[in-house]
Coordinates of C-alpha atoms in Angstrom, one line a residue:
Chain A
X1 CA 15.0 -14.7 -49.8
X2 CA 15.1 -18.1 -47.8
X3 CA 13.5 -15.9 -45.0
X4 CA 10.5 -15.0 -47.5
X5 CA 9.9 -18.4 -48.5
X6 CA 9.6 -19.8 -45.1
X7 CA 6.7 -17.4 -43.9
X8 CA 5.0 -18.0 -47.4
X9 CA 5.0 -21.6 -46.7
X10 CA 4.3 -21.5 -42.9
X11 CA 0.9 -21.1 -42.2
X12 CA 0.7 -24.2 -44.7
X13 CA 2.7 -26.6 -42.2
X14 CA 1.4 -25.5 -39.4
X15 CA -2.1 -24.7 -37.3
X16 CA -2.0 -20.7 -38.0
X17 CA -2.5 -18.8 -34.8
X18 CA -5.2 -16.2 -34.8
X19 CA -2.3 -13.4 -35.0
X20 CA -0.6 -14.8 -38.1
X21 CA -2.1 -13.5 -41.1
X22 CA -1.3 -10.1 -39.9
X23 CA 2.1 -10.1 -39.5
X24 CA 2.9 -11.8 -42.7
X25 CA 1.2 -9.6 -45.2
X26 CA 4.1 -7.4 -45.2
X27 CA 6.7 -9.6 -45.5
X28 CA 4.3 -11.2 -48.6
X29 CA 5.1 -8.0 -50.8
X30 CA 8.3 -8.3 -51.6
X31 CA 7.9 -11.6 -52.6
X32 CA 6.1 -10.6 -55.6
X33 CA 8.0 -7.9 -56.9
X34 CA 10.2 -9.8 -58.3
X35 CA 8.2 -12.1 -60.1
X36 CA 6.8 -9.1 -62.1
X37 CA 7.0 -9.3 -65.6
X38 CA 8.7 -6.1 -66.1
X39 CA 11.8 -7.3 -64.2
X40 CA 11.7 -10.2 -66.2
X41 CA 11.9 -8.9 -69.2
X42 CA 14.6 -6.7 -68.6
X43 CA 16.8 -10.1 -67.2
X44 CA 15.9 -11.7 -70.5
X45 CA 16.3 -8.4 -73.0
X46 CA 20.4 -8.7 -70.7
X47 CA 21.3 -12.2 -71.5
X48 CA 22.2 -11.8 -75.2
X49 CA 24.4 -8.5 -75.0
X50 CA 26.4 -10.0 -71.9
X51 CA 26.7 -13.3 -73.6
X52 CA 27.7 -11.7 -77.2
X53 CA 30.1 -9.7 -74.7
X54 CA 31.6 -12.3 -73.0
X55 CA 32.0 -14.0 -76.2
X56 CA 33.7 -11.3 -77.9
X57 CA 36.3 -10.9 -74.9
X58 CA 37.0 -14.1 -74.7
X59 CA 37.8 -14.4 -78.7
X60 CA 39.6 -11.2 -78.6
X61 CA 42.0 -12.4 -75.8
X62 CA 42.6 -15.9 -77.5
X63 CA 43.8 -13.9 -80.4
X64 CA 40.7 -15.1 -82.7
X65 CA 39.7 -11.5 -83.3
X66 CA 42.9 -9.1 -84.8
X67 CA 43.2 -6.5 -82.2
X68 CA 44.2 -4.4 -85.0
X69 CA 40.3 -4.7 -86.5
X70 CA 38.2 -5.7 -83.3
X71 CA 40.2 -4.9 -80.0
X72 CA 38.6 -6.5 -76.5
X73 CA 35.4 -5.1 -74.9
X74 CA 38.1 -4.4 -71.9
X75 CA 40.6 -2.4 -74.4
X76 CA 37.8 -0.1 -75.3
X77 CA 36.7 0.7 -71.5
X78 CA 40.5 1.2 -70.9
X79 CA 40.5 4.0 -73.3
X80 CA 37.7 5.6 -72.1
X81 CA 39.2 5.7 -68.3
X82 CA 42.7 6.7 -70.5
X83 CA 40.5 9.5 -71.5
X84 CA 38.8 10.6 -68.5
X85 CA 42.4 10.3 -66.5
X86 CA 43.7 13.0 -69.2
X87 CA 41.1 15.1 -68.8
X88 CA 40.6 14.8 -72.7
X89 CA 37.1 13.0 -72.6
X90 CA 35.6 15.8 -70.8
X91 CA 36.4 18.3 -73.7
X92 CA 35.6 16.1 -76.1
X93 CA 32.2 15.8 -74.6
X94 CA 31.5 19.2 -73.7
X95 CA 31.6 20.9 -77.3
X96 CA 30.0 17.9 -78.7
X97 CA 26.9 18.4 -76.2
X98 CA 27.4 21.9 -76.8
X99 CA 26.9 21.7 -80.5
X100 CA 23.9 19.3 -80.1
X101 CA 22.4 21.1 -77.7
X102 CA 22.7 24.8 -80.0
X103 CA 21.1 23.0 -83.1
X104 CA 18.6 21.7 -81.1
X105 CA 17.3 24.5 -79.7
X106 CA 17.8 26.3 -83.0
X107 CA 16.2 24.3 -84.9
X108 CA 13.6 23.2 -82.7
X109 CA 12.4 26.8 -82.0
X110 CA 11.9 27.3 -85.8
X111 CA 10.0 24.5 -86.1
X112 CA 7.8 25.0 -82.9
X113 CA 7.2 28.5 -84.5
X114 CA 6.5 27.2 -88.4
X115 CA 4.8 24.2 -87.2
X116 CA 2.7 26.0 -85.0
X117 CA 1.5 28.4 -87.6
X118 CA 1.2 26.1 -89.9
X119 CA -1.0 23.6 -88.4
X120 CA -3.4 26.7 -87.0
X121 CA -4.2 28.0 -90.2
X122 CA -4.8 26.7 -93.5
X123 CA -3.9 29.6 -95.4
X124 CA -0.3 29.5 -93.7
X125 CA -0.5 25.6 -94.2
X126 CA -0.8 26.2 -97.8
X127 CA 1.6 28.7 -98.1
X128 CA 4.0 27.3 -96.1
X129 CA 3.9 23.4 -96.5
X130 CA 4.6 22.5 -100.4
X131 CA 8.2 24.5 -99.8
X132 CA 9.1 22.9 -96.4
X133 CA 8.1 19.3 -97.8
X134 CA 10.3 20.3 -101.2
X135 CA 13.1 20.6 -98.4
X136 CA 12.6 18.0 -96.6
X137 CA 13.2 15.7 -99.5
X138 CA 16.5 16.9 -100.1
X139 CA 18.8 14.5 -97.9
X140 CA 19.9 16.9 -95.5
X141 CA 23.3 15.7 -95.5
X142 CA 23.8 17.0 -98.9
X143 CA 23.7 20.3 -97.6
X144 CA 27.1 20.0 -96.3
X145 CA 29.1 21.4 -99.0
X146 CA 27.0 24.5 -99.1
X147 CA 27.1 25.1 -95.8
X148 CA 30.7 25.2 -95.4
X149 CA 31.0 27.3 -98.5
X150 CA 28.8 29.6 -96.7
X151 CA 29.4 29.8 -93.5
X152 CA 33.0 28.2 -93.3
X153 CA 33.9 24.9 -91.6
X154 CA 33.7 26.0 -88.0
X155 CA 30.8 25.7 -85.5
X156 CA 28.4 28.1 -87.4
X157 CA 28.0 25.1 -90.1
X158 CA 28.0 22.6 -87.7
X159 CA 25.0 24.3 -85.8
X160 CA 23.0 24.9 -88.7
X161 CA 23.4 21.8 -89.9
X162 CA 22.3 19.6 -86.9
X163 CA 19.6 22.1 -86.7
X164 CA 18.2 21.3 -90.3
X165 CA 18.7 17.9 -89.3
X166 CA 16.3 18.4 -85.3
X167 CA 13.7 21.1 -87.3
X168 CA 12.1 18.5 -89.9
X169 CA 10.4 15.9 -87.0
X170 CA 9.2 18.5 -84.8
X171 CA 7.9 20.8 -87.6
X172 CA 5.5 17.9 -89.2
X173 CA 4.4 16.0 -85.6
X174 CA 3.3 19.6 -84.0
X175 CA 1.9 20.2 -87.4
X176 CA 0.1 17.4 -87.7
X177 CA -0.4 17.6 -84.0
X178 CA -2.3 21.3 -83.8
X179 CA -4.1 19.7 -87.3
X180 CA -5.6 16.3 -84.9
X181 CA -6.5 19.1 -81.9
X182 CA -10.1 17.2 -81.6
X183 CA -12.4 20.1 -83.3
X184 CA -15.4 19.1 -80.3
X185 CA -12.9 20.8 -77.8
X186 CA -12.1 23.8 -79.5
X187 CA -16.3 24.3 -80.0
X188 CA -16.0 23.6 -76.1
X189 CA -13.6 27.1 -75.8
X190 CA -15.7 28.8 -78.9
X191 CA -18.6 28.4 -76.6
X192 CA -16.9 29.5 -73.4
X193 CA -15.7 32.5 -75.4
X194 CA -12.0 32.0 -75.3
X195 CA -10.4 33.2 -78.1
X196 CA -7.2 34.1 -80.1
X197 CA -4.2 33.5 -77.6
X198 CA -6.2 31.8 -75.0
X199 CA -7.9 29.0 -77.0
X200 CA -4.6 28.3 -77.5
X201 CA -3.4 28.5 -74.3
X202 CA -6.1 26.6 -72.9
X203 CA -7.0 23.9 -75.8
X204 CA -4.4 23.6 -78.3
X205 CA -1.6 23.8 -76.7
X206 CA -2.4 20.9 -74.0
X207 CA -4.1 18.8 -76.7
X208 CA -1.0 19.0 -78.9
X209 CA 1.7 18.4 -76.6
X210 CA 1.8 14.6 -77.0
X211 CA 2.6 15.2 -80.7
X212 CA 5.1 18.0 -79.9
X213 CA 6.9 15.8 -77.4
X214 CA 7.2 13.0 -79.7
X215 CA 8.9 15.0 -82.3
X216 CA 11.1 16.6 -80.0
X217 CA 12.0 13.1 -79.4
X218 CA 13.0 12.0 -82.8
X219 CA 14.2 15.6 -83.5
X220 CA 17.1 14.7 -80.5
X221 CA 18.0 11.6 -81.9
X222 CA 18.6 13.4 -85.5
X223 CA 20.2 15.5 -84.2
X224 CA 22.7 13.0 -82.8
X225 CA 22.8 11.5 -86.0
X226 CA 24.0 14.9 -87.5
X227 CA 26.7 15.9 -84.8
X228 CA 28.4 13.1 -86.2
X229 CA 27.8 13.9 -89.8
X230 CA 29.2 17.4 -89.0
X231 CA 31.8 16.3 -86.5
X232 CA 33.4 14.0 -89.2
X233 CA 33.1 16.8 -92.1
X234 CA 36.3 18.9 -89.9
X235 CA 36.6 18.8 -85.9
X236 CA 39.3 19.0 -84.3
X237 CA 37.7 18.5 -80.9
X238 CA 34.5 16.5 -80.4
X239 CA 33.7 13.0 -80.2
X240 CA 32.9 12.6 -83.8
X241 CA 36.7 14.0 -84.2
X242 CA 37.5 10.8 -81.9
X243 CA 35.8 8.7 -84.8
X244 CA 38.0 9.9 -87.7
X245 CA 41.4 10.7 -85.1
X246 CA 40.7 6.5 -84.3
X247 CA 40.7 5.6 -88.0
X248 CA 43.2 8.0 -89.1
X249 CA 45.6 6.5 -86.4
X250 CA 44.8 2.8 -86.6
X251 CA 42.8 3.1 -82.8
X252 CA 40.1 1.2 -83.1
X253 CA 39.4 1.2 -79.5
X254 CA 39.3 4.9 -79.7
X255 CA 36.4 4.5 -82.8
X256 CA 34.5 1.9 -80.5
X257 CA 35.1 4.6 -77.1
X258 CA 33.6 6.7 -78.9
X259 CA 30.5 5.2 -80.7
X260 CA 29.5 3.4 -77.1
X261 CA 30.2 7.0 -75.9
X262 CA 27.5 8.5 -78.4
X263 CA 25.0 5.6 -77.5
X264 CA 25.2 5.8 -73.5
X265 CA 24.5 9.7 -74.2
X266 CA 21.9 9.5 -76.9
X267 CA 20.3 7.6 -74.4
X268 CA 20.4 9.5 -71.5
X269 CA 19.5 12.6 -73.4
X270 CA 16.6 10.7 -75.0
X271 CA 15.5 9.4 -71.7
X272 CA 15.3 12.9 -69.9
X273 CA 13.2 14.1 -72.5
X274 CA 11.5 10.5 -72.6
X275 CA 10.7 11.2 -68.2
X276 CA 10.1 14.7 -69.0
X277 CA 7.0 13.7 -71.6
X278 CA 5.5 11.1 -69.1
X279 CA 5.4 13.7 -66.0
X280 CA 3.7 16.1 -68.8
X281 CA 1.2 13.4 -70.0
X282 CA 0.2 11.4 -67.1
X283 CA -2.8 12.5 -67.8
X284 CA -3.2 10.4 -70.8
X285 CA -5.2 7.5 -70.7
X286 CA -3.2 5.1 -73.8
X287 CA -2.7 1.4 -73.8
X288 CA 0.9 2.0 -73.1
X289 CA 0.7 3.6 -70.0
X290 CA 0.2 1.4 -66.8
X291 CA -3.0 2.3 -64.6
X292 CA -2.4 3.8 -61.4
X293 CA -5.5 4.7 -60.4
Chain B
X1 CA -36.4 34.8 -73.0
X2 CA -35.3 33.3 -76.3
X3 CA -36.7 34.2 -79.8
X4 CA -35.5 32.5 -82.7
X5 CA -37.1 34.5 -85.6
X6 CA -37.9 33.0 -89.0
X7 CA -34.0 31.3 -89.2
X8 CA -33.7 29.2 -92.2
X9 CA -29.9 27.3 -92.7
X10 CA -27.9 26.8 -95.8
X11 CA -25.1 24.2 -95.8
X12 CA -22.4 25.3 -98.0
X13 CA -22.5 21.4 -99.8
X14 CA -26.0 23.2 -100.4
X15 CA -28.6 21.1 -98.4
X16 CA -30.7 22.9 -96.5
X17 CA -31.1 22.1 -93.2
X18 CA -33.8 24.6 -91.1
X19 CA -36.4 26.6 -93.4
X20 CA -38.3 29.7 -91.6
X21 CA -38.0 28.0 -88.2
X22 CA -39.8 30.8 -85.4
X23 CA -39.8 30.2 -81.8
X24 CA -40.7 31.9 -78.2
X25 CA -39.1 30.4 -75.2
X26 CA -40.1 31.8 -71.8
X27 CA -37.9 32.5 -68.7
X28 CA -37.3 29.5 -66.6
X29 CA -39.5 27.3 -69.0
X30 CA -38.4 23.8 -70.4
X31 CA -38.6 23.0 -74.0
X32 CA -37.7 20.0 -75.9
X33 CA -37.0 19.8 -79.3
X34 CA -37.6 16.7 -81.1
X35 CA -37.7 15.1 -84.3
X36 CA -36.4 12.4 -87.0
X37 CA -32.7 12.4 -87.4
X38 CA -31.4 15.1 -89.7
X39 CA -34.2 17.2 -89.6
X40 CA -32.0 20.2 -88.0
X41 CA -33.1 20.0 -84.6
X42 CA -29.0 19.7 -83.7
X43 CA -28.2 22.9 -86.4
X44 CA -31.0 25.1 -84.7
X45 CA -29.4 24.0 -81.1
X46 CA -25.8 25.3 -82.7
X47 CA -26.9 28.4 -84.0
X48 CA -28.9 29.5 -80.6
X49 CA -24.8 28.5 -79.1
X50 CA -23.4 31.3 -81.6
X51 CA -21.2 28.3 -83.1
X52 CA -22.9 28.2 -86.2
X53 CA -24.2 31.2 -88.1
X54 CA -27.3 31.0 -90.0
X55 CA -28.5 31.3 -93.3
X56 CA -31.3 34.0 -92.5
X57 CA -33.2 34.9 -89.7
X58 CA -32.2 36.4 -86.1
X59 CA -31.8 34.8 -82.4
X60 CA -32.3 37.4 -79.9
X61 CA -31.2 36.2 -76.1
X62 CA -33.3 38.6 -73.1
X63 CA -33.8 41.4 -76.8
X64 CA -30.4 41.1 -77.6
X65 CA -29.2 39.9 -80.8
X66 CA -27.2 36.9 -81.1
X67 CA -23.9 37.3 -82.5
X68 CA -21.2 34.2 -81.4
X69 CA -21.3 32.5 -78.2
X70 CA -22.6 34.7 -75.2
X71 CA -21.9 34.5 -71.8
X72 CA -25.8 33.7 -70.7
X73 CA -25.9 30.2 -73.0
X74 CA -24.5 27.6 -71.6
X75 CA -23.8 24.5 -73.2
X76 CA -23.4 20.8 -72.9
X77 CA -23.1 18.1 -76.0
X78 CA -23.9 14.8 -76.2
X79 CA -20.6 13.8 -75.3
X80 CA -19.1 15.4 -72.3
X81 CA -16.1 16.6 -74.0
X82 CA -14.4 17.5 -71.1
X83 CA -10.4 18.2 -71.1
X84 CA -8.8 15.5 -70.7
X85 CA -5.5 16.7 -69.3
X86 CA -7.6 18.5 -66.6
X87 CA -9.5 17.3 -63.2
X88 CA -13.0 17.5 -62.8
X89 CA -12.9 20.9 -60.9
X90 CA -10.5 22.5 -63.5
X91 CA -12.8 21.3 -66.0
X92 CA -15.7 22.6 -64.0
X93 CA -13.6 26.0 -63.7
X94 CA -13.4 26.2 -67.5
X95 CA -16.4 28.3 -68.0
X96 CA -15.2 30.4 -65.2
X97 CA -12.2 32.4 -66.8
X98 CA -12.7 36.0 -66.3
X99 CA -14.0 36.0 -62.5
X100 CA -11.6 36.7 -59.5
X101 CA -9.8 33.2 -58.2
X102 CA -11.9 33.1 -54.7
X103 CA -15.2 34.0 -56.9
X104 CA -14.3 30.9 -59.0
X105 CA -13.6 28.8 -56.0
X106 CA -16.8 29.0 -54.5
X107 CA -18.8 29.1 -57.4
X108 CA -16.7 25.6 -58.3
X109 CA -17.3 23.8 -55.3
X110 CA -20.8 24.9 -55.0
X111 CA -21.7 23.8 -58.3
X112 CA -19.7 20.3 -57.9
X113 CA -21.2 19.9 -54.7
X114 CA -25.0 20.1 -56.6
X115 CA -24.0 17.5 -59.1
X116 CA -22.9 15.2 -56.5
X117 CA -19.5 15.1 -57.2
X118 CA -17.5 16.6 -54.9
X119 CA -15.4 13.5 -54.0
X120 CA -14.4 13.3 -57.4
X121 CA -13.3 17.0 -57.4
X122 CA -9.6 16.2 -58.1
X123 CA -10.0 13.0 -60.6
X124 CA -9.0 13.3 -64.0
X125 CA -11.8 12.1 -67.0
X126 CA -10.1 8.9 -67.6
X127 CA -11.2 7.5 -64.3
X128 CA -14.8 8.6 -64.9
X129 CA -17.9 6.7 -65.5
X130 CA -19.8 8.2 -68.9
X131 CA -22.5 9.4 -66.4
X132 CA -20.3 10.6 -64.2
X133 CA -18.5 13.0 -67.0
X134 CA -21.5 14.0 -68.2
X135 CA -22.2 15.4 -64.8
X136 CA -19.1 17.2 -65.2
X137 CA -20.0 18.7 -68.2
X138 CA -23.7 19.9 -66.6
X139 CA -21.3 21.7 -63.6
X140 CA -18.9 23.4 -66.5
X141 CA -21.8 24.4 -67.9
X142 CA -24.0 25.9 -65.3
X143 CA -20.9 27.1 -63.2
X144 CA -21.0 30.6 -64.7
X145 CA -25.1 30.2 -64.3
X146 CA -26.4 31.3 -67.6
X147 CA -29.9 32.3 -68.2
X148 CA -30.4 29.5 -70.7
X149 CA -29.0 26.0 -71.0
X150 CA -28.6 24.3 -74.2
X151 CA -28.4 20.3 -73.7
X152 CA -28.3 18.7 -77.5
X153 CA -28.7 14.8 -77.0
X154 CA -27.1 14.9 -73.6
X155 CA -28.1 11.5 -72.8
X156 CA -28.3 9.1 -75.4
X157 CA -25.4 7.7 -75.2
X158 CA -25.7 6.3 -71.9
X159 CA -27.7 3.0 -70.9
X160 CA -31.5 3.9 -69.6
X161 CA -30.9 3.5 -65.7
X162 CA -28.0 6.1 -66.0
X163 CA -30.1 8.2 -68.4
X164 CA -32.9 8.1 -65.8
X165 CA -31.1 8.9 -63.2
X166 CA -29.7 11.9 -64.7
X167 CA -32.8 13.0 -66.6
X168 CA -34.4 13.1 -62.6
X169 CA -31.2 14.7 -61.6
X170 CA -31.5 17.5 -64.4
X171 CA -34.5 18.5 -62.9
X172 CA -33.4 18.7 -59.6
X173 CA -30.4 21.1 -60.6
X174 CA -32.8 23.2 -62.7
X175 CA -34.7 23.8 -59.9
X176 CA -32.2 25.8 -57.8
X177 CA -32.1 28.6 -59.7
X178 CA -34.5 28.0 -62.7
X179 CA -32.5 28.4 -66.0
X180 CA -34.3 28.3 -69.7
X181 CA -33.8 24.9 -70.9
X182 CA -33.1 24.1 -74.2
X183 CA -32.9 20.5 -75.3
X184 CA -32.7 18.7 -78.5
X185 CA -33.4 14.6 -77.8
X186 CA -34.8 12.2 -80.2
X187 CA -36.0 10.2 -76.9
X188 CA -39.7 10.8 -76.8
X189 CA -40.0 9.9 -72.9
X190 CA -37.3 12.1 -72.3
X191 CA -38.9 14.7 -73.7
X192 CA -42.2 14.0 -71.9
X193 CA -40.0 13.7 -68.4
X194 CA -38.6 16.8 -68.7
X195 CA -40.0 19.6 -70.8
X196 CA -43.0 22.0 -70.5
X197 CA -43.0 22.0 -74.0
X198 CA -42.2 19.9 -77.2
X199 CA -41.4 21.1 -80.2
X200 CA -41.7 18.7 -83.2
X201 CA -39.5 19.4 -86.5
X202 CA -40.5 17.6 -89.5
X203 CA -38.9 17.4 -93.0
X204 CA -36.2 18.2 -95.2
X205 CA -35.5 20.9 -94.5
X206 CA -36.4 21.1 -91.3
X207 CA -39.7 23.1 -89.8
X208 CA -41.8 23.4 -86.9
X209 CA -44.9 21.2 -87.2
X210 CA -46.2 20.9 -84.1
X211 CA -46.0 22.1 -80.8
X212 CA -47.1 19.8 -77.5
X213 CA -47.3 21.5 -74.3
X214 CA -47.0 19.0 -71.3
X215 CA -49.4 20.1 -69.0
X216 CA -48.6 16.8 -66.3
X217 CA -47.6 17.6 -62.5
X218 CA -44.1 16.4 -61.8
X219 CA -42.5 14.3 -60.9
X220 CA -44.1 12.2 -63.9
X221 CA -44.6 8.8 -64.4
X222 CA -43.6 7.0 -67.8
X223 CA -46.2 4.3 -66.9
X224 CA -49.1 6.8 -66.5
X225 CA -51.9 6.0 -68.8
X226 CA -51.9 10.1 -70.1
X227 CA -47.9 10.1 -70.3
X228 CA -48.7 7.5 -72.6
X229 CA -51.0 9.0 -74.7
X230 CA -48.8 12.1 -74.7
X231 CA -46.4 9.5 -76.3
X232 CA -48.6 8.5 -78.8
X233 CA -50.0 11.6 -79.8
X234 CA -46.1 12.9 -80.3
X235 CA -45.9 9.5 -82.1
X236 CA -48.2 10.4 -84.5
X237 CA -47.0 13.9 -84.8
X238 CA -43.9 12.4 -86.1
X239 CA -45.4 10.4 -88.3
X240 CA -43.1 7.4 -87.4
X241 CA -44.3 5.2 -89.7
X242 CA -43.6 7.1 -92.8
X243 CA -40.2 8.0 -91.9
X244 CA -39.4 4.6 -92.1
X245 CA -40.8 3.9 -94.9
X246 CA -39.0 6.6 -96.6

């Protein structure tokens, strides 16, 4: 860094010889990447988490906090390793992606199908929609009952239910989304002659996949939501089991391992999908998106 | 070429937009089509596309009878519509679907190549200029080289040096090989640049009430004393004043 500064300031102090310029405009570069505001912002979105964290060690440690209710941020990353040593936290893990991923696909391929069909034609729309909205009103969790009556307390309920939970978000945004397919480029295939499967091939299905992404967006994070729901209802493996084993045992630590467990893979889960949508739409040109020419 | 035969349109609302319009359009010719706003001139460019059927009356294309879009009409709008998820040369390719790959490459770059943009071949739309994606939406257009060409309004929303340039440049892409030209504008000069012959649509619902044939060597000159009596004349045929009276 001290390096950097010096060559910024040098021609400054001294006559510049004719070669100068040239060999300091590379070593200007990395001078300004830091000062971007991007990098900023994520310094200042850190300071409050660490400090909040520091804070709450520090009180947990002096004895402030009851470990009993609130154990150290350090307790809870030692049940984690605990976990991982055992070989446990891998199980745990694995069925609970397992399960999201099932209900997710499940219930995102229905919805991809109804939503589709739905949003293409009116006559499907108004045949369709008026039931699905009825549905959707009912909160999904009180479905649970039912669905262990029906289909027992194992992973078929489980499934199904974190799949009603993923199919209501992507139905209505690729509904909505094939409904907003901008009716000037569908005259532009009518008049090309496309038609059927490859107006839809070719217009609809490019046009609507910003929509689609986003609801398969928020159909992953319900879907998170509702592994828990389900996990909670009668697990015996699973880190929503973790959640009820930690209360049912006094662990706190085990509650919190698992909640920051569900949030570090919400989030990477979310941000696959989240890099997966901006390699698909770089095309767009939206305020969000930074120019790169 | 074209004959439009005694087409009259109905909205379903129930306004009627065309009444009994006739027309005979030769090979290779140029004919405008101008006229107040809403007096159909847009609605009898969209049923000559086969987007929009009409009410009564036939379109034959070369003594065929129109039915939906067809492979010799080309298009382009007033806004270049182009996809905006693909470059300029897969946009240009659109129009190109059922031909072999190495058929559609060639006929791609030649036609980019015409329209001047073949250094912007791999752009997407977003990084156009509204000229330059109009030009894009000419190529797509003319890339499967139809026997007529359909422009409704394809310049108006661009500022007059672009609009001139591309009105020349129109020209100079027509001449290679010659389509019928179609083209709706309520710009009298551009009418008077580019067409052999203007039609002039009058009313509600719209008709035929006068036809102007340009008979001025090109390239013409909007400063020319008879250009601008041709102006006036058309003027007059519209009976500007009274339309805004109205």
């Amino acid at each position: 860094m001290a390096e950097v500064t010096t060559s910024l300031f040098a021609p400054a102090t001294r006559p510049a010889p004719v070669a100068a310029p040239v060999r300091q405009v590379p070593t200007q570069r990395p001078t300004a990447q830091p000062r971007s505001p991007r990098r900023w912002g994520w310094l200042t979105g850190a300071i409050l988490p660490v400090a909040l964290l520091v804070l709450w060690e520090v009180l947990a440690r002096l004895g402030v906090l009851r470990a009993n209710l609130l154990p150290a941020p350090s307790k809870v990353l030692a049940t984690i390793v605990e976990l991982a040593r055992t070989g446990e936290l891998w199980g745990h893990i694995g069925i609970t992606l397992v399960r999201v991923a099932l209900g997710f696909v499940l219930g995102g391929a229905l919805a991809t199908v109804l939503g589709a069909a739905t949003g293409y034609s009116r006559r499907l729309f108004h045949l369709l929609d008026p039931l699905l909205q009825g549905v959707r009103n009912i909160p999904s969790l009180a479905w649970v009952p039912l669905f262990i009556l029906w289909m027992g307390i194992y992973e078929t309920s489980k499934v199904v239910l974190i799949a009603v939970g993923v199919f209501f978000p992507v139905y209505l945004n690729l509904m909505n989304g094939v409904q907003g397919v901008d009716r000037k480029l569908v005259e532009v295939g009518r008049v090309h002659r496309l038609s059927g499967w490859q107006l839809v091939r070719r217009v609809f299905l490019p046009a609507t996949l910003p929509a689609y992404l986003v609801g398969l967006r928020s159909g992953l994070g319900l879907g998170w939501m509702f592994v828990v729901a389900a996990e909670i209802m009668g697990a015996n493996k699973g880190l929503g089991f973790l959640l009820v084993d930690g209360q049912m045992t006094g662990r706190p630590q085990t509650i919190l391992a698992s909640i920051l467990l569900f949030a570090v893979l919400g989030q990477l889960t979310d941000a696959g999908l989240a890099a997966l949508s901006r390699y698909l739409l770089r095309w767009q040109d939206t305020h969000g998106q930074e120019s790169n020419g | 070429m074209l004959r439009i035969e005694h087409i009259s349109k109905q909205f379903d609302s129930g306004t009627t937009a065309l009444a009994d319009v006739s027309l005979r359009v030769q090979p290779a010719e140029i004919v405008a089509l101008v006229g107040a706003s809403g007096c159909g001139k847009s609605t009898l460019l969209r049923i000559v596309a086969g987007l929009d059927a009409p009410s009564a009356g036939r379109v034959f294309i070369n003594d065929e009878p129109l039915a939906g879009p067809n492979a010799a009409v080309g298009v382009v709008f007033q806004e270049p519509r182009l996809m905006p998820w693909l470059t300029v040369r897969e946009n240009v390719r659109f129009g190109l679907a059922d031909l072999a790959q190495a058929e559609q490459n060639a006929r791609t770059d030649a036609v980019l190549e015409r329209v001047g943009l073949t250094n912007f071949a791999q752009a997407v739309p977003r990084q156009l200029s509204g000229g330059m994606a109009q030009r894009v939406a000419i190529a797509r257009a003319l890339v499967a080289q139809p026997a007529l060409l359909l422009l409704d309004e394809p310049f108006s929303a661009l500022d007059p040096f672009t609009k001139m340039d591309l009105q020349e440049h129109l020209l100079h892409i027509w001449a290679y090989d010659r389509p019928t030209l179609l083209l709706v504008t309520h710009d009298l000069e551009e009418a008077l640049v580019l067409a052999d012959r203007i039609v002039v649509l009058r009313g509600h619902p719209g008709h035929i009430h006068e036809m102007v044939r340009v008979e001025l060597p090109r390239p013409r000159r909007r400063t020319d004393a008879v250009f601008q009596a041709y102006k006036q004349r058309l003027l007059d045929a519209l009976d500007v004043r009274a339309a805004v009276a109205v």
